Amino acid sequence: MNRVITYGTFDLLHYGHINLLRAAKQKGDYLIVGLSTDEFNLNQKGKKSYFPYEKRKQLLEAIRYVDLVIPEDNWAQKQTDVEKYTIDTFVIGDDWAGKFDFLATETGIEVIYLPRTPEVSTTQIKADLTNMSEDISKDF
Ligand code: C2G
């Protein structure tokens, strides 16, 4: 039973997130997602999520690849999560390449950076929606 963990905000859930979660699950049999809390997003990651934690958790729990969602409320919990949930593999997008190699050296787990889906991002979605609403308001 290979247990996999990944972390993220997963706000305005889109197919890039789904691609990552599918690929992460394919690395094992059980996938845990450490979901960034609203406070962690705001105070540590400098981003305000559109959907609050409980709604983002509800969305993730509906995804067939996800077996468990836990809160991510600090940067340092990864090492303890590895022990607590007997993790074998840590997976995250390659925008983080190299940043979590210490987990392999400190705990012996496998650390995998997966390619991001390049053309989609929550930031781009928000920008496009803003532009679309501006275009519509110009037409009236
Ligand atoms: N992702 C992806 N393709 C995209 C967008 C995101 O593969 N087009 C991946 C990211 O690489 C990440 C996961 O989806 O592995 C979640 O993305 P975010 O919610 O942006 O997560 P992030 O803010 O990077 O948080 O401690 C780790 C952090 O909590 C990671």
Coordinates of C-alpha atoms and ligand atoms in Angstrom, one line a residue:
M1 CA 0.0 0.0 0.0
N2 CA 1.9 3.0 -1.3
R3 CA 0.7 6.2 0.4
V4 CA 1.1 9.5 -1.5
I5 CA 0.7 13.1 -0.2
T6 CA 0.5 16.4 -2.0
Y7 CA -0.3 19.9 -0.8
G8 CA -2.0 23.0 -2.3
T9 CA -4.7 25.7 -2.3
F10 CA -6.7 24.2 -5.1
D11 CA -8.9 27.3 -5.4
L12 CA -11.2 27.7 -8.4
L13 CA -10.5 24.0 -9.0
H14 CA -9.6 23.4 -12.7
Y15 CA -8.4 20.6 -14.9
G16 CA -4.7 21.5 -14.2
H17 CA -5.4 20.5 -10.6
I18 CA -7.2 17.4 -11.7
N19 CA -4.3 16.4 -13.9
L20 CA -2.0 16.7 -10.9
L21 CA -4.2 14.8 -8.6
R22 CA -4.7 12.0 -11.1
A23 CA -1.0 11.7 -11.7
A24 CA -0.3 11.8 -8.0
K25 CA -2.7 9.0 -7.3
Q26 CA -1.1 6.9 -10.1
K27 CA 2.1 7.0 -8.0
G28 CA 0.4 4.9 -5.3
D29 CA -2.8 3.4 -3.8
Y30 CA -3.9 6.1 -1.4
L31 CA -3.7 9.9 -1.9
I32 CA -3.8 12.5 0.9
V33 CA -4.1 16.1 0.1
G34 CA -2.9 18.8 2.5
L35 CA -5.2 21.6 1.7
S36 CA -4.0 25.1 2.6
T37 CA -6.2 26.8 5.1
D38 CA -7.6 30.3 4.5
E39 CA -5.2 31.7 7.2
F40 CA -2.2 29.9 5.8
N41 CA -3.0 31.2 2.3
L42 CA -3.4 34.8 3.6
N43 CA -0.6 35.0 6.1
Q44 CA 2.0 32.7 4.6
K45 CA 1.3 32.3 0.9
G46 CA 0.1 35.8 0.2
K47 CA -3.0 34.8 -1.6
K48 CA -6.7 35.1 -0.7
S49 CA -8.7 32.1 -2.0
Y50 CA -12.1 32.7 -3.7
F51 CA -13.7 29.7 -2.0
P52 CA -13.2 29.2 1.8
Y53 CA -11.4 26.1 3.1
E54 CA -14.6 24.1 3.8
K55 CA -15.8 24.6 0.2
R56 CA -12.4 23.8 -1.3
K57 CA -12.3 20.6 0.9
Q58 CA -15.8 19.6 -0.2
L59 CA -14.7 19.9 -3.9
L60 CA -11.5 17.9 -3.4
E61 CA -13.4 15.1 -1.5
A62 CA -15.6 14.7 -4.5
I63 CA -12.6 13.8 -6.7
R64 CA -12.2 10.0 -7.3
Y65 CA -8.4 10.3 -6.9
V66 CA -8.5 11.8 -3.4
D67 CA -8.8 9.6 -0.4
L68 CA -8.2 12.0 2.4
V69 CA -8.1 15.8 2.8
I70 CA -6.2 17.3 5.8
P71 CA -5.5 21.0 6.6
E72 CA -2.2 22.5 5.7
D73 CA -1.7 25.4 8.1
N74 CA 2.1 25.8 8.1
W75 CA 5.2 25.1 5.9
A76 CA 6.9 22.8 8.4
Q77 CA 4.1 20.2 8.8
K78 CA 5.3 18.1 5.9
Q79 CA 7.9 16.2 7.9
T80 CA 5.4 15.4 10.7
D81 CA 2.7 14.5 8.2
V82 CA 5.1 11.9 6.5
E83 CA 5.5 10.2 9.9
K84 CA 1.9 10.6 11.0
Y85 CA 0.4 9.2 7.8
T86 CA 3.2 6.8 7.0
I87 CA 3.8 8.4 3.6
D88 CA 5.9 6.7 1.0
T89 CA 5.8 9.4 -1.8
F90 CA 5.5 13.2 -1.9
V91 CA 4.2 14.6 -5.2
I92 CA 3.8 18.3 -6.3
G93 CA 4.0 20.3 -9.5
D94 CA 7.4 21.2 -10.9
D95 CA 6.9 24.9 -10.2
W96 CA 8.2 23.7 -6.8
A97 CA 11.1 21.7 -8.3
G98 CA 13.9 21.1 -5.8
K99 CA 12.1 22.9 -3.0
F100 CA 11.1 19.7 -1.1
D101 CA 14.2 17.5 -1.8
F102 CA 15.0 17.8 2.0
L103 CA 12.0 15.5 2.6
A104 CA 13.7 12.7 0.8
T105 CA 17.0 13.2 2.7
E106 CA 15.3 13.7 6.1
T107 CA 12.6 11.0 5.9
G108 CA 13.7 8.7 3.1
I109 CA 10.5 9.1 1.1
E110 CA 10.3 9.5 -2.7
V111 CA 9.9 13.1 -3.8
I112 CA 8.4 13.6 -7.3
Y113 CA 7.9 16.9 -9.2
L114 CA 5.2 16.5 -11.9
P115 CA 4.9 18.8 -14.9
R116 CA 2.2 21.5 -14.5
T117 CA -0.5 21.9 -17.0
P118 CA 0.9 25.0 -18.6
E119 CA -2.0 26.8 -20.1
V120 CA -4.3 27.0 -17.1
S121 CA -4.0 28.8 -13.8
T122 CA -6.4 30.3 -11.3
T123 CA -4.7 33.7 -11.8
Q124 CA -5.4 33.5 -15.5
I125 CA -9.0 32.5 -15.0
K126 CA -9.6 35.5 -12.7
A127 CA -7.9 37.8 -15.3
D128 CA -10.0 36.5 -18.1
L129 CA -13.2 36.8 -16.2
T130 CA -12.4 40.4 -15.3
N131 CA -11.7 41.2 -19.0
M132 CA -14.9 39.4 -20.1
S133 CA -17.0 41.4 -17.7
E134 CA -15.4 44.6 -18.8
D135 CA -16.0 43.7 -22.5
I136 CA -19.7 43.0 -21.7
S137 CA -20.2 46.2 -19.8
K138 CA -18.7 48.1 -22.8
D139 CA -21.3 46.7 -25.1
F140 CA -24.1 48.2 -23.0
Ligands
C2G1 N1 -0.9 22.7 -10.7 C1 -0.7 22.1 -12.0 N2 -1.1 22.7 -13.1 C2 -1.6 24.0 -13.0 C3 -1.9 24.6 -11.8 C4 -1.5 23.9 -10.6 O1 -0.2 21.0 -12.0 N3 -2.0 24.6 -14.2 C5 -0.5 22.0 -9.5 C6 0.5 22.7 -8.7 O2 1.8 22.5 -9.2 C7 0.3 22.1 -7.3 C8 -1.2 21.8 -7.3 O3 -1.7 21.8 -8.7 O4 1.0 20.9 -7.2 C9 -2.0 22.8 -6.5 O5 -1.7 24.1 -7.0 P1 -1.9 25.4 -6.1 O6 -3.2 25.3 -5.5 O7 -1.5 26.6 -6.8 O8 -0.9 25.0 -4.9 P2 0.3 25.9 -4.4 O9 -0.2 27.3 -4.1 O10 1.5 25.7 -5.3 O11 0.6 25.2 -2.9 O12 3.1 23.5 0.6 C10 2.9 23.5 -0.8 C11 1.9 24.5 -1.2 O13 0.7 24.4 -0.4 C12 1.5 24.3 -2.7

